[in-house]
Amino acid sequence: MIIDCHGHYTTAPPQLNAFRDGQIAALKGGASPSLAAISDDEIRASLEGAQLKFQRERGTDLTIFSPRASGMGHHIGDSAVSVAWTRACNDLIHRAVGLYPDNFVGVCQLPQSPGAPLEAVVAELERCVTQLGFIGCNLNPDPSGGHWTAPPLTDKFWYPVYEKMAELDVPAMVHVSASCNPAFHATGAHYINADTTAFMQFIQADLFKDFPSLRFIIPHGGGAVPYHWGRYRGLAQDMKRPPLTALLNNVFFDTCVYHQPGIDLLSEVIPVDNILFASEMVGAVRGIDPTTGFHYDDTKRYVEALPLSAADKQKIYEGNARRIFPRLDAQLKAKGK
Amino acid sequence: MIIDCHGHYTTAPPQLNAFRDGQIAALKGGASPSLAAISDDEIRASLEGAQLKFQRERGTDLTIFSPRASGMGHHIGDSAVSVAWTRACNDLIHRAVGLYPDNFVGVCQLPQSPGAPLEAVVAELERCVTQLGFIGCNLNPDPSGGHWTAPPLTDKFWYPVYEKMAELDVPAMVHVSASCNPAFHATGAHYINADTTAFMQFIQADLFKDFPSLRFIIPHGGGAVPYHWGRYRGLAQDMKRPPLTALLNNVFFDTCVYHQPGIDLLSEVIPVDNILFASEMVGAVRGIDPTTGFHYDDTKRYVEALPLSAADKQKIYEGNARRIFPRLDAQLKAKGK
């Protein structure tokens, strides 16, 4: 089985964005919008020509599926706006999973809001996991959208979320949303910077002493981290912090790196137990690489080309995801998979 | 000849930092400080056991030398404070170069200040190049120190600096300073993020149509860029921007990547004409890698191990630096080198 641990519902029916536009309009005065009805057929149509088509064409089986990351927009409005938007997005993921239970499993957006306390975040995480069958969440280290006003992920501010994650035994992908800072292009700078930033925060503090079972996936191949693995080993050493291997019970990297040399480096530097297959399709990069004739984000081709044993590739494709998302493993076992 | 294009005076005599401490104290009221006398012997002592020792031990010849990057602190005080501090730092570089003209050549810090116009920056660049013999500058894309309040490097805000750089025919290294944002560790996140951010800014706009001769070195191996080269190729393509190769007349990467797999990837992905040897010693990472027995930042060992011809290595070690820093080339030729 090939599990893609990083897919977003970037192709949701237009009623969802219309609801969001209504929310944004309401911020300037006006009534709060309601989400127009979306039929099952509209959901099917939005997926059949996109995520499901690519699953079939590329030979992947199951996508760990969450709302569009750049759409989370935690910086827009206040906590109540974020809660309403987040519930709409997560509920739509739940419906997609219900229509295609063999193709998708849910991961939730969280109703973060800059400076807001985390009660609503904890409540939505609990709702999604215990009521909707979701297996994890996307946690935004910068709900301000490129101004980086939140404390580091190791700060006690975040502990209520971590307590709930530990209780529910679900991991988080560290994933920012859109950038409202003109310095940062969203998918070209902000996303990658956030990945790099989060890893360095984990080096600096003792978060995993307080939460030994907490698990984070750093997407986009870990940002700059594997490429600069020597720098991070050296910084940890100079700072008298534990070696990076001490983080590897808790921190994992996906394979959203869109060329062969990048995946080669990831595989050379990061232990195979810490790499999860992912493509982020349909996502940040949608074109076809003229040097290969295949989509840039068809990352399975790069993983296939790695000089790894079948057992190691099985870890990247399936085993690690089932270990890191134990609720996924339980769901699959219940289906006899 | 082996030219290290990225070295900072991280070991300056303590009078320099005392002056800075005096400036910071004066911000809270009190007299402006003056820089206490520093003798030539004190400068020699500060370099002999550090940068010069490493040059000898590692077999490098000439370091393109600039003030300590994390010390630039453009976010501290106002433009006048930045000017006084910058002049002190650059003048000390000038003295170090004067004492060791075969070992060092100067690159200047610029007196940037958040939100301030660039007249003082242009004036200091001109002073350093025309009066002190400097060959380039370090340009900080985020003088706010981690709040990223400046416009992108492609914004017309920056054009006065670029006009002077073009007139003087000097390149800039894109280099941030310390982070006063607790989310960003300086050398572990802020530096690398800035490198990634700058490259994406260059993709998004047509800066090099306006300044065809402008040249930027992106340090630390280009941040995350080479590792994600496929992502950047794909983003440029999706955005209907020119291919990345169109940037390669103007954008260059150094070799401050502190492990062999990273340098291997850099060399595999980036054309040899766009790679400049650098170590950043004595800099961000000072320890010895227990897996090799050598300093992490002894990057010459990694370059030596590349499967490149002697002619290609000569480009990385010397040829590219002489091309990108034409004032260096002229100085070396005047010495018969």
XYZ file of C-alpha atoms in Angstrom:
674
model
C 0.000 0.000 0.000
C 1.253 3.466 -0.886
C 0.108 6.160 1.521
C 0.587 9.809 0.545
C 0.782 11.596 3.898
C 0.355 15.113 2.524
C -2.574 16.042 0.304
C -4.834 19.078 0.472
C -8.347 19.575 -0.832
C -7.227 22.316 -3.224
C -10.070 21.557 -5.621
C -13.058 21.948 -3.303
C -16.372 23.007 -4.879
C -16.728 26.786 -5.287
C -19.379 27.051 -2.577
C -16.576 26.700 -0.021
C -14.638 29.699 -1.294
C -17.881 31.648 -1.668
C -18.496 31.061 2.028
C -15.005 32.325 2.769
C -15.538 35.386 0.593
C -18.723 36.001 2.557
C -16.802 35.782 5.806
C -14.262 38.309 4.582
C -17.006 40.633 3.379
C -18.723 40.315 6.761
C -15.556 41.554 8.452
C -16.234 44.914 6.830
C -19.820 44.864 8.058
C -22.673 42.715 6.878
C -24.240 39.420 7.809
C -22.276 36.276 8.498
C -22.564 33.946 5.531
C -23.807 30.394 5.503
C -22.296 27.648 3.397
C -24.427 26.867 0.349
C -25.382 23.237 -0.135
C -22.750 21.044 -1.800
C -23.988 17.797 -3.318
C -22.145 14.496 -3.138
C -21.818 14.599 -6.910
C -20.109 17.977 -6.715
C -17.619 16.575 -4.247
C -17.047 13.544 -6.463
C -16.539 15.743 -9.512
C -14.032 17.897 -7.670
C -11.922 14.865 -6.794
C -12.340 12.493 -9.739
C -10.453 14.653 -12.220
C -7.765 15.676 -9.779
C -6.596 13.792 -6.671
C -8.251 10.496 -7.625
C -7.023 10.701 -11.210
C -3.464 11.248 -9.997
C -3.752 8.420 -7.480
C -4.722 6.064 -10.304
C -2.152 7.374 -12.775
C 0.709 7.331 -10.311
C -0.221 4.147 -8.520
C -0.753 5.492 -5.022
C -3.545 4.206 -2.804
C -4.483 6.414 0.109
C -4.026 10.142 0.692
C -3.936 11.650 4.159
C -6.175 14.530 3.253
C -6.614 17.953 4.800
C -8.093 21.314 3.835
C -6.158 23.571 1.482
C -3.217 24.869 3.508
C -2.951 28.283 1.899
C -6.693 28.670 2.466
C -6.479 28.225 6.255
C -5.780 31.959 6.537
C -5.602 32.058 10.308
C -4.711 35.742 10.138
C -8.140 36.646 8.706
C -10.696 37.844 11.242
C -10.800 36.621 14.810
C -11.095 33.303 16.559
C -14.836 33.000 15.884
C -14.271 33.535 12.150
C -11.497 30.959 12.216
C -13.712 28.448 14.026
C -16.569 28.791 11.529
C -14.235 28.531 8.543
C -12.298 25.632 9.998
C -15.413 23.611 10.791
C -16.679 24.129 7.245
C -13.354 22.984 5.788
C -13.023 19.972 8.070
C -16.615 18.905 7.533
C -16.014 18.910 3.795
C -12.941 16.709 4.254
C -15.123 14.376 6.291
C -17.607 14.142 3.443
C -14.864 13.472 0.890
C -13.510 10.695 3.104
C -17.024 9.300 3.488
C -17.445 9.120 -0.289
C -14.017 7.574 -0.881
C -13.040 5.786 2.327
C -10.409 3.703 0.568
C -8.758 6.727 -1.048
C -8.728 9.351 1.680
C -8.373 9.661 5.417
C -8.835 12.964 7.209
C -6.400 15.355 8.863
C -7.869 18.554 10.241
C -7.168 22.226 9.934
C -7.200 23.926 13.346
C -9.057 27.159 14.163
C -5.974 29.097 15.179
C -6.039 32.880 15.363
C -3.149 35.246 16.135
C -2.865 35.835 19.857
C -5.970 33.822 20.677
C -5.893 31.140 23.369
C -6.061 27.548 22.225
C -9.335 26.257 23.718
C -11.124 26.378 20.352
C -8.179 24.639 18.705
C -8.245 21.842 21.249
C -12.010 21.467 20.906
C -11.897 21.225 17.109
C -9.043 18.712 17.241
C -11.076 16.573 19.627
C -14.198 16.878 17.483
C -12.391 15.890 14.301
C -10.593 12.925 15.831
C -13.319 11.518 18.051
C -16.390 12.345 15.935
C -15.126 12.518 12.336
C -12.482 9.796 12.456
C -9.564 12.082 11.595
C -6.063 10.820 12.346
C -4.016 13.992 12.815
C -3.898 17.746 12.392
C -2.038 20.537 10.640
C -0.537 22.955 13.151
C 0.413 26.437 11.956
C 3.484 27.829 13.759
C 2.689 31.309 12.413
C -1.046 32.078 12.477
C -0.194 35.704 11.691
C 0.537 34.742 8.082
C 4.149 35.795 7.711
C 4.671 38.152 10.630
C 5.759 35.404 13.000
C 4.193 36.851 16.114
C 3.528 33.510 17.827
C 5.965 32.056 20.334
C 8.180 29.167 19.212
C 6.505 25.762 18.974
C 8.417 24.728 22.078
C 6.798 27.430 24.207
C 4.319 26.413 26.896
C 1.726 28.491 25.042
C 1.257 25.493 22.751
C 1.040 22.864 25.463
C -2.781 22.582 25.540
C -2.668 21.370 21.931
C 0.145 18.965 22.694
C -1.705 17.561 25.696
C -4.702 16.825 23.487
C -2.485 15.397 20.719
C -0.834 13.115 23.261
C -4.164 12.070 24.741
C -5.623 11.291 21.303
C -2.309 9.854 20.053
C -2.340 11.900 16.847
C 0.589 13.648 15.141
C 0.696 17.139 13.648
C 2.112 18.288 10.382
C 3.772 21.685 10.887
C 2.192 23.715 8.097
C 1.800 27.445 7.646
C -0.857 29.054 5.498
C -0.872 31.981 3.099
C 1.556 34.836 3.578
C 0.251 38.356 3.963
C 3.843 39.595 4.179
C 5.000 40.772 0.738
C 8.541 39.628 1.544
C 7.443 35.994 1.578
C 5.970 34.167 -1.387
C 3.653 31.586 0.165
C 4.692 28.304 -1.395
C 8.157 29.437 -2.483
C 9.402 31.041 0.721
C 6.952 31.031 3.637
C 6.252 27.289 3.557
C 9.894 26.315 3.285
C 11.022 28.868 5.879
C 8.439 27.584 8.342
C 9.735 24.046 7.981
C 13.303 25.177 8.621
C 12.249 27.413 11.497
C 10.264 24.702 13.267
C 13.132 22.232 13.175
C 15.526 24.774 14.665
C 12.993 25.513 17.421
C 12.909 21.811 18.255
C 16.717 21.794 18.528
C 16.716 24.698 20.951
C 14.384 23.366 23.640
C 13.320 20.274 25.521
C 9.779 19.895 24.232
C 10.066 16.142 23.811
C 11.135 15.661 27.407
C 7.748 17.069 28.371
C 5.913 15.168 25.595
C 7.900 12.033 24.767
C 5.189 10.658 22.480
C 4.548 13.843 20.499
C 5.130 13.461 16.773
C 5.575 16.170 14.139
C 5.912 15.788 10.406
C 7.898 18.581 8.817
C 6.631 18.826 5.253
C 8.329 19.845 2.011
C 11.201 17.522 2.750
C 11.962 19.383 5.970
C 12.497 22.780 4.330
C 16.237 23.441 4.232
C 17.068 21.015 7.013
C 18.376 17.891 5.249
C 20.448 20.019 2.845
C 22.016 21.715 5.871
C 22.103 18.631 8.103
C 25.783 19.265 8.880
C 24.998 22.827 9.926
C 22.266 21.602 12.268
C 24.452 18.871 13.703
C 27.136 21.476 14.281
C 24.806 24.061 15.776
C 23.344 21.509 18.189
C 26.863 20.515 19.190
C 28.056 24.124 19.649
C 24.936 24.886 21.699
C 25.529 21.809 23.862
C 22.169 20.429 22.852
C 21.581 16.703 22.313
C 22.592 15.314 18.909
C 19.934 15.552 16.211
C 19.301 11.841 16.476
C 17.604 12.612 19.804
C 14.860 14.388 17.846
C 14.195 11.492 15.523
C 11.688 9.746 17.761
C 9.480 12.783 17.386
C 10.274 14.544 14.116
C 9.681 13.175 10.628
C 10.080 14.471 7.090
C 7.899 14.037 4.040
C 9.055 13.558 0.452
C 7.579 16.722 -1.076
C 10.822 17.567 -2.845
C 10.308 17.915 -6.561
C 13.451 16.641 -8.204
C 15.591 13.534 -7.989
C 18.739 15.115 -6.450
C 16.682 16.481 -3.564
C 15.074 13.123 -2.793
C 18.476 11.467 -3.117
C 19.885 13.819 -0.484
C 16.882 13.369 1.797
C 17.320 9.626 1.671
C 21.077 9.832 2.154
C 20.886 12.073 5.210
C 17.660 11.205 7.030
C 17.129 7.689 8.436
C 14.573 5.699 6.479
C 12.384 5.381 9.583
C 11.884 9.150 9.529
C 10.781 9.625 5.923
C 7.107 9.521 4.891
C 6.009 9.395 1.308
C 4.089 12.467 0.174
C 3.469 14.472 -2.964
C 1.209 17.375 -1.851
C -0.819 16.841 -5.003
C -2.785 18.744 -6.134
C -0.723 21.473 -4.631
C 2.024 24.007 -4.861
C 3.538 22.932 -8.155
C 1.201 21.654 -10.852
C 3.253 21.642 -14.029
C 5.140 18.969 -15.922
C 8.911 19.001 -15.658
C 10.211 19.303 -19.223
C 13.411 17.513 -18.229
C 11.504 14.359 -17.222
C 8.141 14.603 -18.971
C 6.353 13.954 -15.657
C 4.720 16.191 -13.085
C 7.189 17.821 -10.711
C 5.082 16.575 -7.791
C 5.009 12.955 -8.989
C 7.386 12.162 -6.153
C 6.802 8.421 -6.324
C 9.116 8.331 -9.349
C 11.950 9.835 -7.325
C 11.401 7.450 -4.424
C 11.254 4.503 -6.818
C 14.686 5.500 -8.140
C 16.313 5.418 -4.705
C 18.835 2.647 -4.097
C 16.842 1.261 -1.171
C 15.614 -2.225 -0.388
C 11.966 -3.100 -0.887
C 11.595 -3.249 2.877
C 12.939 0.276 3.256
C 10.676 1.595 0.527
C 7.741 -0.094 2.251
C 8.598 1.915 5.374
C 8.548 5.165 3.391
C 5.357 4.242 1.552
C 3.357 2.649 4.342
C 5.050 1.440 7.481
C 6.158 4.777 8.854
C 2.767 6.374 8.223
C 1.006 3.535 10.044
C 3.408 3.882 12.967
C 3.187 7.667 13.201
C -0.578 7.769 12.640
C -1.699 4.900 14.909
C -5.347 5.749 14.308
C -4.761 5.167 10.613
C -3.203 1.819 11.386
C -6.205 0.881 13.509
C -8.634 1.924 10.770
C -6.749 -0.069 8.154
C -6.529 -3.141 10.392
C -10.275 -2.927 11.005
C -10.671 -3.190 7.227
C -8.327 -6.171 7.123
C -5.520 -4.147 5.523
C 44.621 30.549 -5.559
C 41.785 29.670 -3.220
C 39.490 32.567 -2.445
C 36.987 32.215 0.402
C 34.217 34.625 -0.558
C 32.484 34.639 2.833
C 34.343 35.431 6.026
C 33.337 37.707 8.892
C 35.477 39.463 11.486
C 33.850 37.537 14.319
C 36.969 37.865 16.466
C 37.383 41.647 16.547
C 39.114 43.169 19.587
C 36.748 43.823 22.515
C 36.921 47.594 22.084
C 34.564 47.224 19.123
C 31.842 45.511 21.119
C 32.382 47.928 23.992
C 31.647 50.747 21.558
C 28.473 48.957 20.508
C 27.460 48.423 24.124
C 27.987 52.148 24.636
C 25.737 52.908 21.689
C 22.998 50.693 23.087
C 23.345 52.287 26.514
C 23.156 55.735 24.916
C 19.795 54.793 23.377
C 18.408 54.811 26.917
C 19.953 58.220 27.580
C 23.584 59.083 28.060
C 26.459 60.238 25.937
C 27.352 58.742 22.595
C 30.413 56.544 22.984
C 33.676 56.802 21.143
C 35.680 53.817 19.986
C 38.665 53.181 22.237
C 42.018 52.895 20.499
C 42.820 49.498 19.000
C 46.470 48.794 18.267
C 47.760 46.991 15.198
C 49.045 44.276 17.478
C 45.589 43.760 18.909
C 44.196 43.352 15.411
C 46.981 40.933 14.521
C 46.355 38.917 17.683
C 42.650 38.716 16.926
C 43.303 37.236 13.500
C 46.468 35.154 13.919
C 44.859 32.528 16.113
C 41.629 32.393 14.175
C 41.057 33.278 10.506
C 44.753 33.245 9.574
C 45.384 30.013 11.436
C 42.518 28.346 9.575
C 43.697 29.737 6.239
C 47.087 28.134 6.825
C 45.728 24.858 8.182
C 43.156 24.425 5.435
C 45.237 25.747 2.574
C 43.138 28.696 1.524
C 44.701 31.967 0.439
C 42.441 34.981 0.505
C 39.257 35.696 2.446
C 36.690 38.222 1.266
C 36.235 39.740 4.667
C 33.359 41.690 6.182
C 32.160 42.717 9.635
C 30.417 40.156 11.809
C 27.007 39.618 10.210
C 25.051 38.957 13.378
C 26.618 42.103 14.826
C 25.276 44.398 12.101
C 22.060 44.757 14.128
C 20.345 47.154 11.790
C 17.260 47.054 13.986
C 19.088 48.728 16.884
C 18.612 52.478 17.163
C 18.101 54.730 14.171
C 19.952 55.515 11.000
C 22.523 57.700 12.751
C 23.353 54.902 15.197
C 23.646 52.495 12.299
C 25.953 54.850 10.401
C 28.310 55.312 13.355
C 28.424 51.583 14.086
C 28.841 50.642 10.432
C 31.714 53.065 9.887
C 33.501 51.699 12.948
C 33.077 48.130 11.722
C 34.132 48.862 8.159
C 37.126 50.914 9.245
C 38.311 47.977 11.316
C 38.006 45.682 8.302
C 40.079 48.207 6.382
C 42.806 48.065 9.009
C 42.803 44.252 9.006
C 43.156 44.263 5.227
C 45.952 46.806 5.505
C 47.863 44.562 7.891
C 47.312 41.419 5.817
C 46.738 42.538 2.226
C 47.521 39.095 0.835
C 45.075 37.352 3.188
C 42.042 39.626 3.243
C 40.090 41.926 0.994
C 37.220 44.026 2.284
C 33.466 43.800 1.846
C 31.398 46.344 3.734
C 28.487 46.308 6.091
C 25.869 48.898 5.127
C 24.234 51.368 7.551
C 20.696 50.163 6.934
C 17.926 51.000 9.385
C 14.287 49.849 9.294
C 12.181 52.239 7.262
C 15.032 54.676 6.705
C 15.831 55.959 3.204
C 18.989 54.659 1.576
C 21.134 57.784 1.145
C 23.419 56.854 4.028
C 23.709 53.332 2.676
C 24.731 54.573 -0.745
C 27.229 56.994 0.766
C 28.890 54.328 2.910
C 29.075 51.916 -0.017
C 30.778 54.584 -2.088
C 33.177 55.478 0.733
C 34.178 51.869 1.295
C 34.700 51.062 -2.371
C 36.331 54.271 -3.561
C 38.300 55.220 -0.450
C 38.944 51.939 1.388
C 39.389 49.611 -1.581
C 36.469 47.336 -0.731
C 35.128 45.086 -3.477
C 31.500 44.478 -2.484
C 28.885 44.778 0.231
C 26.554 42.767 2.411
C 22.940 43.791 1.848
C 20.387 42.926 4.530
C 16.932 42.167 3.078
C 15.410 42.449 6.575
C 16.906 45.325 8.574
C 14.132 44.824 11.142
C 15.909 41.723 12.437
C 13.288 39.047 11.888
C 10.094 41.040 11.434
C 10.500 41.339 7.677
C 9.040 44.821 7.361
C 11.130 45.842 4.338
C 9.801 45.512 0.805
C 11.122 42.653 -1.333
C 14.610 43.096 -2.783
C 13.012 43.610 -6.173
C 11.093 46.683 -5.017
C 12.114 50.088 -6.346
C 12.805 51.083 -2.746
C 16.173 49.368 -3.141
C 17.088 50.880 -6.501
C 19.381 53.633 -5.158
C 21.676 50.933 -3.784
C 21.542 48.977 -7.005
C 22.363 52.067 -9.052
C 25.464 52.613 -6.945
C 26.396 48.918 -7.081
C 26.087 49.020 -10.866
C 28.097 52.229 -11.112
C 30.878 50.841 -8.905
C 30.574 47.353 -10.458
C 30.424 45.601 -7.083
C 28.227 42.664 -6.058
C 26.267 42.204 -2.853
C 25.977 39.194 -0.646
C 22.394 38.936 0.633
C 22.951 38.576 4.375
C 20.654 39.209 7.301
C 21.854 39.984 10.803
C 20.727 38.900 14.252
C 17.116 37.967 14.854
C 15.139 39.803 17.504
C 12.159 37.569 16.730
C 12.084 34.642 19.178
C 10.602 32.420 16.454
C 13.839 32.601 14.461
C 17.181 31.348 15.672
C 19.697 33.612 13.933
C 22.143 31.238 12.284
C 19.845 28.205 12.306
C 16.684 29.725 10.871
C 16.840 33.443 10.065
C 19.981 33.241 7.892
C 18.754 30.254 5.920
C 15.230 31.625 5.555
C 16.570 34.911 4.222
C 18.556 33.108 1.559
C 15.491 31.161 0.451
C 13.285 34.241 0.593
C 15.628 36.387 -1.501
C 15.843 33.805 -4.262
C 12.065 33.531 -4.480
C 11.814 37.327 -4.634
C 14.189 37.296 -7.603
C 11.972 34.722 -9.352
C 8.876 36.869 -8.902
C 10.045 40.108 -10.506
C 12.103 41.586 -13.306
C 14.869 43.215 -11.305
C 17.599 42.058 -13.673
C 15.885 43.595 -16.669
C 16.355 46.929 -14.925
C 19.870 46.081 -13.738
C 21.399 43.534 -16.120
C 24.834 43.715 -14.505
C 23.689 43.416 -10.882
C 25.162 40.438 -9.067
C 24.038 38.828 -5.810
C 25.657 36.027 -3.900
C 23.177 34.030 -1.859
C 25.171 32.596 1.026
C 24.833 29.388 3.024
C 24.604 27.399 -0.160
C 21.515 29.331 -1.230
C 19.426 28.453 1.831
C 16.915 25.795 0.806
C 17.050 26.631 -2.892
C 19.306 23.955 -4.416
C 17.609 21.227 -2.353
C 14.276 22.429 -3.725
C 15.525 23.299 -7.222
C 12.705 21.276 -8.791
C 10.136 23.178 -6.725
C 11.584 26.502 -7.872
C 11.743 25.393 -11.500
C 8.120 24.309 -11.216
C 6.951 27.457 -9.453
C 8.618 29.671 -12.058
C 6.959 27.622 -14.787
C 3.504 27.715 -13.155
C 3.850 31.472 -12.622
C 4.865 31.949 -16.280
C 8.133 33.443 -15.180
C 11.381 32.845 -17.100
C 13.225 29.599 -16.322
C 15.638 29.745 -13.394
C 18.561 29.721 -15.798
C 17.583 33.306 -16.643
C 18.625 34.296 -13.117
C 22.045 32.704 -13.335
C 23.791 35.705 -14.854
C 22.978 37.585 -11.690
C 22.605 35.134 -8.819
C 25.351 32.996 -7.322
C 25.637 30.564 -4.426
C 28.428 30.021 -1.938
C 29.596 26.703 -0.516
C 28.759 27.315 3.161
C 27.076 23.937 3.488
C 28.622 21.880 6.236
C 28.475 18.284 5.117
C 29.440 16.336 2.021
C 25.925 15.373 0.829
C 24.897 19.027 0.799
C 27.890 20.117 -1.263
C 27.331 17.146 -3.564
C 23.765 18.298 -4.196
C 24.828 21.921 -4.690
C 27.346 20.852 -7.288
C 24.888 18.505 -8.995
C 22.134 21.092 -9.311
C 23.808 24.485 -9.703
C 26.073 25.175 -12.695
C 29.740 25.356 -11.767
C 29.913 28.961 -12.999
C 27.486 29.955 -10.237
C 29.234 28.422 -7.239
C 31.778 30.361 -5.168
C 33.970 28.731 -2.576
C 33.278 29.915 0.971
C 33.456 28.616 4.516
C 32.161 31.483 6.692
C 34.960 30.753 9.123
C 35.145 31.763 11.907
C 31.405 31.768 11.953
C 28.146 30.075 12.655
C 29.436 26.586 13.356
C 32.754 26.236 15.131
C 32.933 22.629 16.247
C 34.579 19.545 14.855
C 32.359 16.988 13.163
C 32.886 13.729 15.049
C 31.981 11.764 11.922
C 34.908 13.258 9.976
C 37.325 14.566 12.601
C 37.422 17.938 10.858
C 35.655 21.241 11.414
C 32.135 21.340 10.019
C 33.026 24.581 8.237
C 36.175 23.193 6.593
C 34.243 23.245 3.337
C 37.352 22.870 1.170
C 37.358 19.182 2.041
C 33.874 18.751 0.633
C 34.707 20.670 -2.550
C 37.891 18.653 -2.980
C 35.807 15.470 -2.888
C 33.549 16.582 -5.745
C 33.895 14.669 -9.012
C 34.813 17.818 -10.928
C 37.700 18.608 -13.236
C 40.572 20.754 -12.013
C 39.329 23.523 -14.297
C 35.876 23.425 -12.724
C 37.305 23.466 -9.225
C 39.447 26.433 -10.207
C 36.251 28.262 -11.143
C 34.740 27.542 -7.734
C 37.937 28.451 -5.901
C 39.062 31.490 -7.858
C 37.704 32.148 -11.324
C 34.112 32.859 -10.394
C 35.115 35.168 -7.547
C 37.405 37.156 -9.852
C 34.598 37.446 -12.409
C 31.895 38.424 -9.923
C 34.159 40.782 -7.964
C 35.925 42.605 -10.829
C 37.580 44.983 -8.382
C 39.193 41.986 -6.732
C 40.426 40.778 -10.079
C 41.909 44.200 -10.786
C 43.628 44.316 -7.393
C 45.084 40.846 -7.884
C 46.264 41.636 -11.400
C 47.948 44.794 -10.110
C 49.897 42.513 -7.775
C 50.800 40.224 -10.666
C 48.442 37.480 -9.461
